[in-house]
Coordinates of C-alpha atoms and ligand atoms in Angstrom, one line a residue:
M1 CA -0.2 0.0 -0.2
A2 CA 2.8 2.2 1.0
S3 CA 4.6 1.7 -2.3
T4 CA 1.5 2.5 -4.3
S5 CA 1.4 5.7 -2.5
W6 CA 4.9 6.5 -3.6
I7 CA 4.1 5.6 -7.1
V8 CA 0.9 7.7 -7.3
F9 CA 3.1 10.5 -5.8
G10 CA 5.8 10.3 -8.1
L11 CA 3.4 10.5 -10.9
I12 CA 1.6 13.4 -9.8
C13 CA 5.1 15.3 -9.3
L14 CA 6.0 14.5 -12.6
Q15 CA 2.7 15.8 -14.0
G16 CA 2.9 18.8 -11.8
T17 CA 6.4 19.7 -13.3
L18 CA 5.1 19.1 -16.9
G19 CA 2.0 21.3 -16.0
G20 CA 4.1 24.0 -14.3
L21 CA 6.5 24.1 -17.5
T22 CA 3.5 24.6 -20.0
R23 CA 1.6 27.0 -17.9
S24 CA 2.3 30.2 -16.4
S25 CA 0.3 30.7 -13.2
R26 CA -0.3 34.0 -11.3
L27 CA 0.0 34.2 -7.5
H28 CA -3.2 34.6 -5.6
P29 CA -3.7 37.9 -3.9
D30 CA -3.8 36.0 -0.5
W31 CA -0.3 34.7 -0.7
G32 CA 1.8 36.2 1.9
L33 CA -1.1 37.2 3.9
N34 CA -1.8 36.0 7.5
V35 CA -5.3 35.1 8.7
V36 CA -6.3 38.3 9.9
E37 CA -5.2 39.8 6.8
M38 CA -7.1 37.4 4.5
L39 CA -10.3 38.1 6.4
E40 CA -9.9 41.9 6.0
R41 CA -9.1 41.6 2.4
Q42 CA -12.4 40.1 2.0
G43 CA -14.2 42.8 4.0
Y44 CA -14.9 40.7 7.3
P45 CA -14.8 42.1 10.5
V46 CA -12.0 40.2 12.6
E47 CA -11.1 40.7 16.3
V48 CA -8.1 39.2 17.9
H49 CA -8.3 37.9 21.5
H50 CA -5.6 36.7 23.8
V51 CA -6.3 34.0 26.4
T52 CA -3.8 33.3 29.1
T53 CA -4.1 29.5 30.4
P54 CA -3.7 28.6 34.0
D55 CA 0.1 27.5 33.0
G56 CA 1.1 31.0 31.5
Y57 CA 0.8 30.4 27.6
I58 CA -0.8 33.3 26.0
L59 CA -3.2 32.0 23.0
G60 CA -3.9 34.1 20.2
M61 CA -7.4 33.9 18.9
Q62 CA -9.4 35.3 16.1
R63 CA -13.1 36.0 16.0
V64 CA -15.3 36.7 12.9
P65 CA -18.6 38.0 14.9
Y66 CA -20.5 38.4 11.6
S67 CA -20.6 38.4 8.0
P68 CA -20.6 41.9 6.5
G69 CA -24.2 42.9 5.6
I70 CA -25.7 39.7 7.2
N71 CA -27.0 39.7 10.6
E72 CA -24.7 42.2 12.2
D73 CA -26.1 42.0 15.5
V74 CA -23.8 40.2 17.7
Q75 CA -25.9 39.2 20.7
N76 CA -27.3 35.7 21.5
K77 CA -26.0 34.1 18.1
P78 CA -24.7 30.5 18.2
V79 CA -21.1 30.5 18.7
V80 CA -18.7 28.0 17.3
L81 CA -15.1 27.3 18.0
L82 CA -12.6 25.9 15.1
M83 CA -9.6 24.1 16.1
H84 CA -6.8 23.2 13.5
G85 CA -4.7 20.2 13.0
L86 CA -0.9 19.4 13.9
G87 CA 1.5 22.0 12.4
S88 CA -1.4 24.4 11.3
S89 CA -3.1 27.4 12.5
A90 CA -6.5 29.3 12.2
A91 CA -5.5 29.7 8.7
D92 CA -6.6 26.2 7.8
F93 CA -10.2 27.6 8.2
V94 CA -9.9 30.7 6.1
N95 CA -7.5 29.9 3.1
M96 CA -9.9 29.1 0.5
G97 CA -11.9 32.1 0.9
P98 CA -15.5 33.1 0.7
G99 CA -17.9 30.3 -0.5
R100 CA -15.5 27.6 0.3
S101 CA -13.5 28.0 4.0
L102 CA -15.6 27.3 6.9
T103 CA -15.2 30.6 8.7
Y104 CA -17.0 32.3 5.9
H105 CA -19.6 30.0 5.4
L106 CA -20.5 29.8 9.3
A107 CA -20.4 33.8 9.5
E108 CA -23.0 34.0 6.6
R109 CA -25.0 31.4 8.4
G110 CA -25.3 33.6 11.3
Y111 CA -22.5 32.0 13.7
D112 CA -20.1 34.0 15.9
V113 CA -17.0 32.3 14.5
W114 CA -14.0 31.8 16.9
L115 CA -10.7 30.3 15.7
G116 CA -8.4 28.8 18.3
N117 CA -4.4 28.4 17.9
A118 CA -2.7 26.0 20.0
R119 CA 0.2 26.8 22.1
G120 CA 3.4 27.2 20.3
T121 CA 1.7 27.9 16.9
T122 CA 2.1 31.4 14.9
W123 CA -0.6 33.3 17.2
S124 CA 0.4 31.5 20.3
R125 CA 4.0 31.5 20.8
N126 CA 4.0 33.6 24.0
H127 CA 4.3 32.9 27.7
T128 CA 3.8 35.1 30.9
T129 CA 7.3 33.7 32.0
L130 CA 8.9 31.2 29.4
D131 CA 10.6 31.9 26.3
P132 CA 9.6 30.3 23.0
E133 CA 13.6 30.2 22.1
L134 CA 14.1 27.8 25.2
Q135 CA 13.4 24.2 25.9
D136 CA 10.9 24.9 28.8
F137 CA 8.5 26.5 26.7
W138 CA 8.0 23.3 24.5
L139 CA 7.5 20.7 27.0
F140 CA 3.9 19.8 26.0
S141 CA 2.2 17.4 23.5
W142 CA -1.6 17.5 22.6
N143 CA -2.3 16.2 26.0
E144 CA -1.9 19.7 27.1
I145 CA -3.8 21.4 24.3
G146 CA -6.8 19.2 25.1
T147 CA -6.6 19.5 29.0
I148 CA -5.5 23.2 29.4
D149 CA -5.6 25.1 26.2
L150 CA -9.0 24.1 24.9
P151 CA -10.8 24.6 28.5
A152 CA -9.3 28.0 28.8
M153 CA -10.4 29.3 25.2
I154 CA -14.0 27.8 25.9
D155 CA -14.0 29.7 29.2
Y156 CA -12.8 32.7 27.5
I157 CA -15.6 32.2 24.8
T158 CA -18.5 31.4 27.1
E159 CA -17.6 34.5 29.5
T160 CA -17.3 36.8 26.4
T161 CA -20.4 35.7 24.6
Q162 CA -22.5 34.9 27.8
Q163 CA -23.4 31.7 25.8
E164 CA -23.5 28.8 28.1
K165 CA -22.7 26.3 25.3
I166 CA -20.9 26.5 22.2
F167 CA -20.3 24.3 18.9
Y168 CA -16.9 23.0 18.3
I169 CA -15.5 22.0 15.0
G170 CA -12.0 20.3 15.0
H171 CA -9.8 18.6 12.3
S172 CA -7.4 16.0 12.8
Q173 CA -5.2 17.0 16.0
G174 CA -8.2 19.5 16.7
T175 CA -10.4 16.3 17.5
T176 CA -7.5 14.4 19.3
S177 CA -7.2 17.4 21.6
F178 CA -11.2 17.6 21.9
F179 CA -11.4 14.0 22.8
V180 CA -8.4 14.3 25.3
M181 CA -10.6 17.4 27.0
G182 CA -13.6 15.2 27.1
A183 CA -12.1 12.3 28.7
E184 CA -9.8 14.1 31.1
K185 CA -12.1 17.0 31.9
P186 CA -15.5 15.7 31.5
E187 CA -17.4 18.8 32.8
Y188 CA -16.5 20.6 29.6
N189 CA -18.8 17.9 27.7
D190 CA -21.7 20.0 29.2
K191 CA -20.5 23.3 27.6
I192 CA -20.7 21.6 24.0
R193 CA -23.9 21.8 21.9
L194 CA -22.4 19.6 19.3
M195 CA -18.7 18.8 18.1
A196 CA -18.1 18.0 14.4
A197 CA -15.0 15.9 14.3
L198 CA -13.5 16.1 10.7
A199 CA -10.8 13.4 10.0
P200 CA -11.1 12.1 13.6
A201 CA -7.7 10.9 15.0
A202 CA -7.8 9.1 18.3
Y203 CA -6.7 5.5 17.4
I204 CA -4.1 5.5 14.4
P205 CA -2.0 2.4 14.1
N206 CA -3.1 1.8 10.7
L207 CA -2.2 5.0 9.2
L208 CA -0.7 4.9 5.7
S209 CA 1.3 8.0 5.4
P210 CA 4.6 6.8 4.0
L211 CA 6.5 9.5 5.8
Y212 CA 4.9 8.9 9.2
R213 CA 5.2 5.2 9.0
I214 CA 8.8 5.2 8.3
L215 CA 9.5 7.7 10.9
S216 CA 7.2 6.7 13.7
P217 CA 9.5 3.6 15.3
Y218 CA 12.5 6.3 15.4
W219 CA 11.3 9.3 17.0
E220 CA 12.0 8.4 20.6
D221 CA 15.5 7.4 19.3
L222 CA 16.0 10.7 18.0
L223 CA 14.9 12.6 21.0
P224 CA 18.4 12.7 22.7
Y225 CA 19.6 14.3 19.0
F226 CA 17.1 16.9 19.2
D227 CA 18.0 17.8 22.7
E228 CA 21.7 17.9 21.7
Y229 CA 21.0 20.3 18.7
S230 CA 18.5 22.3 20.8
I231 CA 15.4 21.4 18.6
W232 CA 12.2 21.8 20.7
E233 CA 9.9 22.5 17.9
L234 CA 9.4 21.2 14.4
G235 CA 8.2 23.4 11.4
P236 CA 7.9 26.7 12.9
H237 CA 7.0 29.6 10.1
S238 CA 10.4 30.7 9.6
S239 CA 11.8 33.0 6.8
L240 CA 13.5 29.9 5.5
I241 CA 10.0 28.5 4.7
D242 CA 8.9 31.9 3.2
T243 CA 11.9 31.8 1.0
I244 CA 11.4 28.3 -0.1
G245 CA 7.8 29.2 -0.6
K246 CA 8.5 32.2 -2.6
T247 CA 11.4 30.8 -4.6
F248 CA 9.5 27.8 -5.9
C249 CA 6.1 28.9 -5.7
D250 CA 6.5 32.1 -7.4
E251 CA 4.7 33.1 -10.7
G252 CA 5.8 30.9 -13.7
I253 CA 8.2 28.7 -11.9
P254 CA 8.1 25.4 -13.2
Y255 CA 8.6 23.8 -9.9
Q256 CA 5.6 25.5 -8.2
E257 CA 3.8 22.1 -7.9
I258 CA 6.4 19.8 -7.5
C259 CA 7.8 21.4 -4.4
S260 CA 4.3 22.2 -3.1
N261 CA 3.2 18.9 -3.4
L262 CA 6.1 17.5 -1.1
M263 CA 3.9 19.2 1.7
F264 CA 1.3 16.7 1.2
I265 CA 3.2 13.4 1.3
F266 CA 2.5 13.9 5.0
T267 CA -1.1 13.7 4.6
G268 CA -1.8 12.2 1.2
F269 CA -3.9 14.2 -1.4
S270 CA -6.8 13.6 -3.7
Y271 CA -5.7 15.0 -7.2
D272 CA -9.4 15.9 -8.2
Q273 CA -9.8 17.9 -5.1
M274 CA -6.5 19.5 -4.8
D275 CA -6.6 23.2 -6.0
A276 CA -3.0 23.6 -7.3
N277 CA -3.4 27.3 -7.4
M278 CA -4.3 27.7 -3.9
I279 CA -1.1 26.0 -2.5
P280 CA 1.1 29.0 -2.2
V281 CA -1.7 30.5 0.0
M282 CA -1.8 27.2 2.1
M283 CA 2.0 27.3 2.5
S284 CA 1.9 31.0 3.6
N285 CA 0.7 29.9 7.0
A286 CA 1.9 26.5 7.2
P287 CA 3.5 24.9 8.9
A288 CA 2.8 27.1 11.9
G289 CA 4.9 25.1 14.5
A290 CA 4.5 22.3 17.1
S291 CA 6.5 20.8 19.6
I292 CA 8.5 17.7 18.9
R293 CA 6.3 15.9 21.9
Q294 CA 3.3 16.5 19.7
Y295 CA 4.9 14.4 17.0
V296 CA 6.4 12.0 19.4
H297 CA 2.9 11.5 21.2
Y298 CA 1.4 10.6 17.7
A299 CA 4.4 8.5 16.9
Q300 CA 3.6 6.4 20.2
S301 CA -0.1 6.2 19.2
I302 CA 1.1 4.6 15.9
K303 CA 3.6 2.2 17.3
E304 CA 1.5 1.1 20.3
G305 CA -2.0 1.1 18.9
F306 CA -3.3 3.0 22.0
F307 CA -5.0 6.5 22.8
R308 CA -3.2 7.1 26.0
K309 CA -1.1 9.8 27.7
Y310 CA 2.5 10.6 26.8
D311 CA 4.7 7.9 27.3
F312 CA 7.9 9.2 29.3
G313 CA 9.4 5.8 29.9
M314 CA 8.8 3.3 32.9
V315 CA 10.7 5.4 35.4
Q316 CA 9.4 8.8 34.8
N317 CA 5.7 7.2 34.0
L318 CA 5.9 5.7 37.7
N319 CA 6.7 9.4 38.9
I320 CA 4.1 11.0 36.9
Y321 CA 1.3 8.7 36.7
G322 CA 2.1 6.4 39.5
Q323 CA 2.1 3.2 36.9
A324 CA 4.7 2.0 34.6
T325 CA 2.7 2.7 31.5
P326 CA 0.6 5.7 30.7
P327 CA -3.0 5.6 31.4
D328 CA -5.6 5.3 28.5
Y329 CA -7.8 8.0 27.5
D330 CA -11.4 6.9 28.1
L331 CA -13.4 7.9 25.1
G332 CA -16.3 6.8 26.7
K333 CA -16.3 9.9 28.8
V334 CA -16.8 12.0 25.8
S335 CA -20.3 12.6 26.3
A336 CA -20.7 15.5 24.0
P337 CA -22.8 15.0 21.0
V338 CA -20.3 14.3 18.3
A339 CA -20.8 14.4 14.4
F340 CA -18.2 12.0 13.1
F341 CA -16.9 12.8 9.5
Y342 CA -14.4 10.4 7.9
S343 CA -13.1 9.4 4.4
A344 CA -11.6 6.4 2.8
N345 CA -8.6 8.0 1.2
D346 CA -7.4 9.6 4.4
W347 CA -3.7 8.5 4.6
L348 CA -3.7 9.4 8.4
V349 CA -7.0 8.1 9.9
H350 CA -7.6 4.7 8.3
L351 CA -11.3 3.5 8.0
T352 CA -10.4 0.6 10.5
D353 CA -9.1 3.2 13.1
A354 CA -12.1 5.7 12.6
A355 CA -14.5 2.7 13.3
R356 CA -12.7 2.0 16.6
T357 CA -12.3 5.7 17.6
K358 CA -16.1 5.8 16.8
S359 CA -17.2 2.6 18.6
E360 CA -15.6 3.9 21.9
L361 CA -17.0 7.4 21.8
G362 CA -19.7 8.3 24.2
N363 CA -22.4 9.9 22.1
V364 CA -21.8 9.9 18.1
V365 CA -25.1 11.4 16.8
L366 CA -24.0 11.5 13.1
D367 CA -21.8 8.8 11.3
H368 CA -21.0 10.3 7.9
L369 CA -18.3 8.4 5.7
V370 CA -17.6 10.9 2.7
E371 CA -18.9 9.4 -0.5
H372 CA -16.2 10.8 -2.7
K373 CA -13.8 7.7 -2.8
T374 CA -10.5 9.8 -3.1
F375 CA -11.4 12.4 -0.6
S376 CA -8.3 12.8 1.6
H377 CA -7.1 14.2 4.9
I378 CA -6.6 17.9 3.9
D379 CA -9.6 17.9 1.5
F380 CA -11.7 18.5 4.9
L381 CA -10.4 21.9 4.7
F382 CA -9.1 22.5 1.1
G383 CA -10.9 19.9 -1.2
K384 CA -12.7 21.6 -4.1
N385 CA -15.9 20.0 -2.9
A386 CA -15.6 20.1 0.8
T387 CA -18.8 22.1 0.9
E388 CA -20.9 19.4 -0.8
Y389 CA -19.4 16.6 0.7
V390 CA -18.8 17.7 4.4
Y391 CA -20.0 21.2 5.4
N392 CA -23.5 20.9 4.0
Y393 CA -24.1 17.9 6.2
L394 CA -22.3 19.7 9.2
F395 CA -24.5 22.7 8.8
D396 CA -27.9 20.4 8.9
V397 CA -26.8 18.6 11.9
F398 CA -26.0 21.8 13.6
E399 CA -29.3 23.0 12.9
Q400 CA -30.8 20.3 15.1
Y401 CA -28.8 21.1 18.0
Ligands
LIG1 C1 3.9 38.4 25.1 O1 2.8 38.6 26.2 C2 3.5 39.7 27.0 C3 2.7 39.6 28.3 O2 1.3 39.8 28.1 C4 3.7 40.8 26.3 O3 4.1 42.2 27.2 C5 4.3 40.8 25.1 O4 4.3 42.0 24.1 C6 4.0 39.7 24.2 N1 5.0 39.4 23.2 C7 4.4 39.0 22.0 C8 5.7 38.6 21.1 O5 3.5 39.0 21.5
LIG2 C1 -17.2 20.3 -7.1 O1 -16.6 21.5 -7.3 C2 -16.8 22.0 -8.8 C3 -16.0 23.3 -8.6 O2 -16.5 24.3 -7.7 C4 -18.0 22.2 -9.2 O3 -18.0 22.5 -10.6 C5 -18.7 20.6 -9.3 O4 -20.0 20.6 -9.8 C6 -18.6 20.1 -7.7 N1 -18.9 18.7 -7.8 C7 -19.9 18.4 -6.9 C8 -20.1 16.7 -6.9 O5 -20.6 18.9 -6.1

């Protein structure tokens, strides 16, 4: 299966190169803009909020309280929090623009839209006492995003909007962290009207992504080297990436698509759903940074097949958890209603794993396998037909809650 993936990838690179040679593309006006600038360019109102977590991380959030000209009253609107995946940021829900990205769809439908950014990402690289240049800042995985960041953001939103309950939409790690919250802080389930899980990642041992499969057994062996070279995070949005992006993705450069496709060997993609002209825009805000531990925690999940807390090794586990192996997260405690959206060509969330996650969750109210056979992990965000295949069903189920 993995070798098939590589062959498909090779063909697409070749096709992309040939396509690039024969066609001169123009850079999209959103290229190089951040999430706030993209929203403002479209004339949408956008507020930036800062939420300080109990352990001192200062998280940036964007809020789109209404769509211009539609339902501009901000009181008593249904509120929704959107949470991005690993290595991404709030831009995931804005990149494709009005008529396509969830932020615009939801604002037009009368929702008060809040975009979260996990600790360590572009908008959330700040702390009351710790310095993001030093290791102490990066000692977290998606366990802390779920148990600390999400509750802090939800508390802040419910206080600011005076709404007791909110909707939640998560993609990939945005679902993992939500399930962690629901299991570890079950009182937060009562603050959720409905959770929409896009590409839900709890159990992932069968994942197909060749890169993650190849690397997952070695992550822990690499840890001492990361420490030695003072690498605490992976893929911050550095000027190096901007330069690479600009060099390869600029107008009329034949390598635009081949280089850009490299980004997607992590996740897989669907050729008919991929909008190649938008790749430079997607790359403008990704990767957005994540701790090494977030990757290692997923690598442990792939290798061991469990959905459990971070494995520090036996000695430290005994200190921290009082047992030799980390405790499991109990998905049965996730009692918030969950609408479950998954797809057959998701290289990270295999159908077998999705089925197991779904069967253990406490309260699945919609089970939606995307009908399009090649719909992939990132198509939930960027697919040409995400609206038809996913969002329209999501809007319908939201109406019922
Ligand atoms: C980080 O937060 C502190 C405290 O709120 C603030 O003074 C500082 O300007 C922030 N730094 C950045 C880079 O946002
Ligand atoms: C997919 O999107 C394209 C472009 O927007 C559109 O022409 C097509 O009708 C859509 N297909 C489906 C099945 O909705």
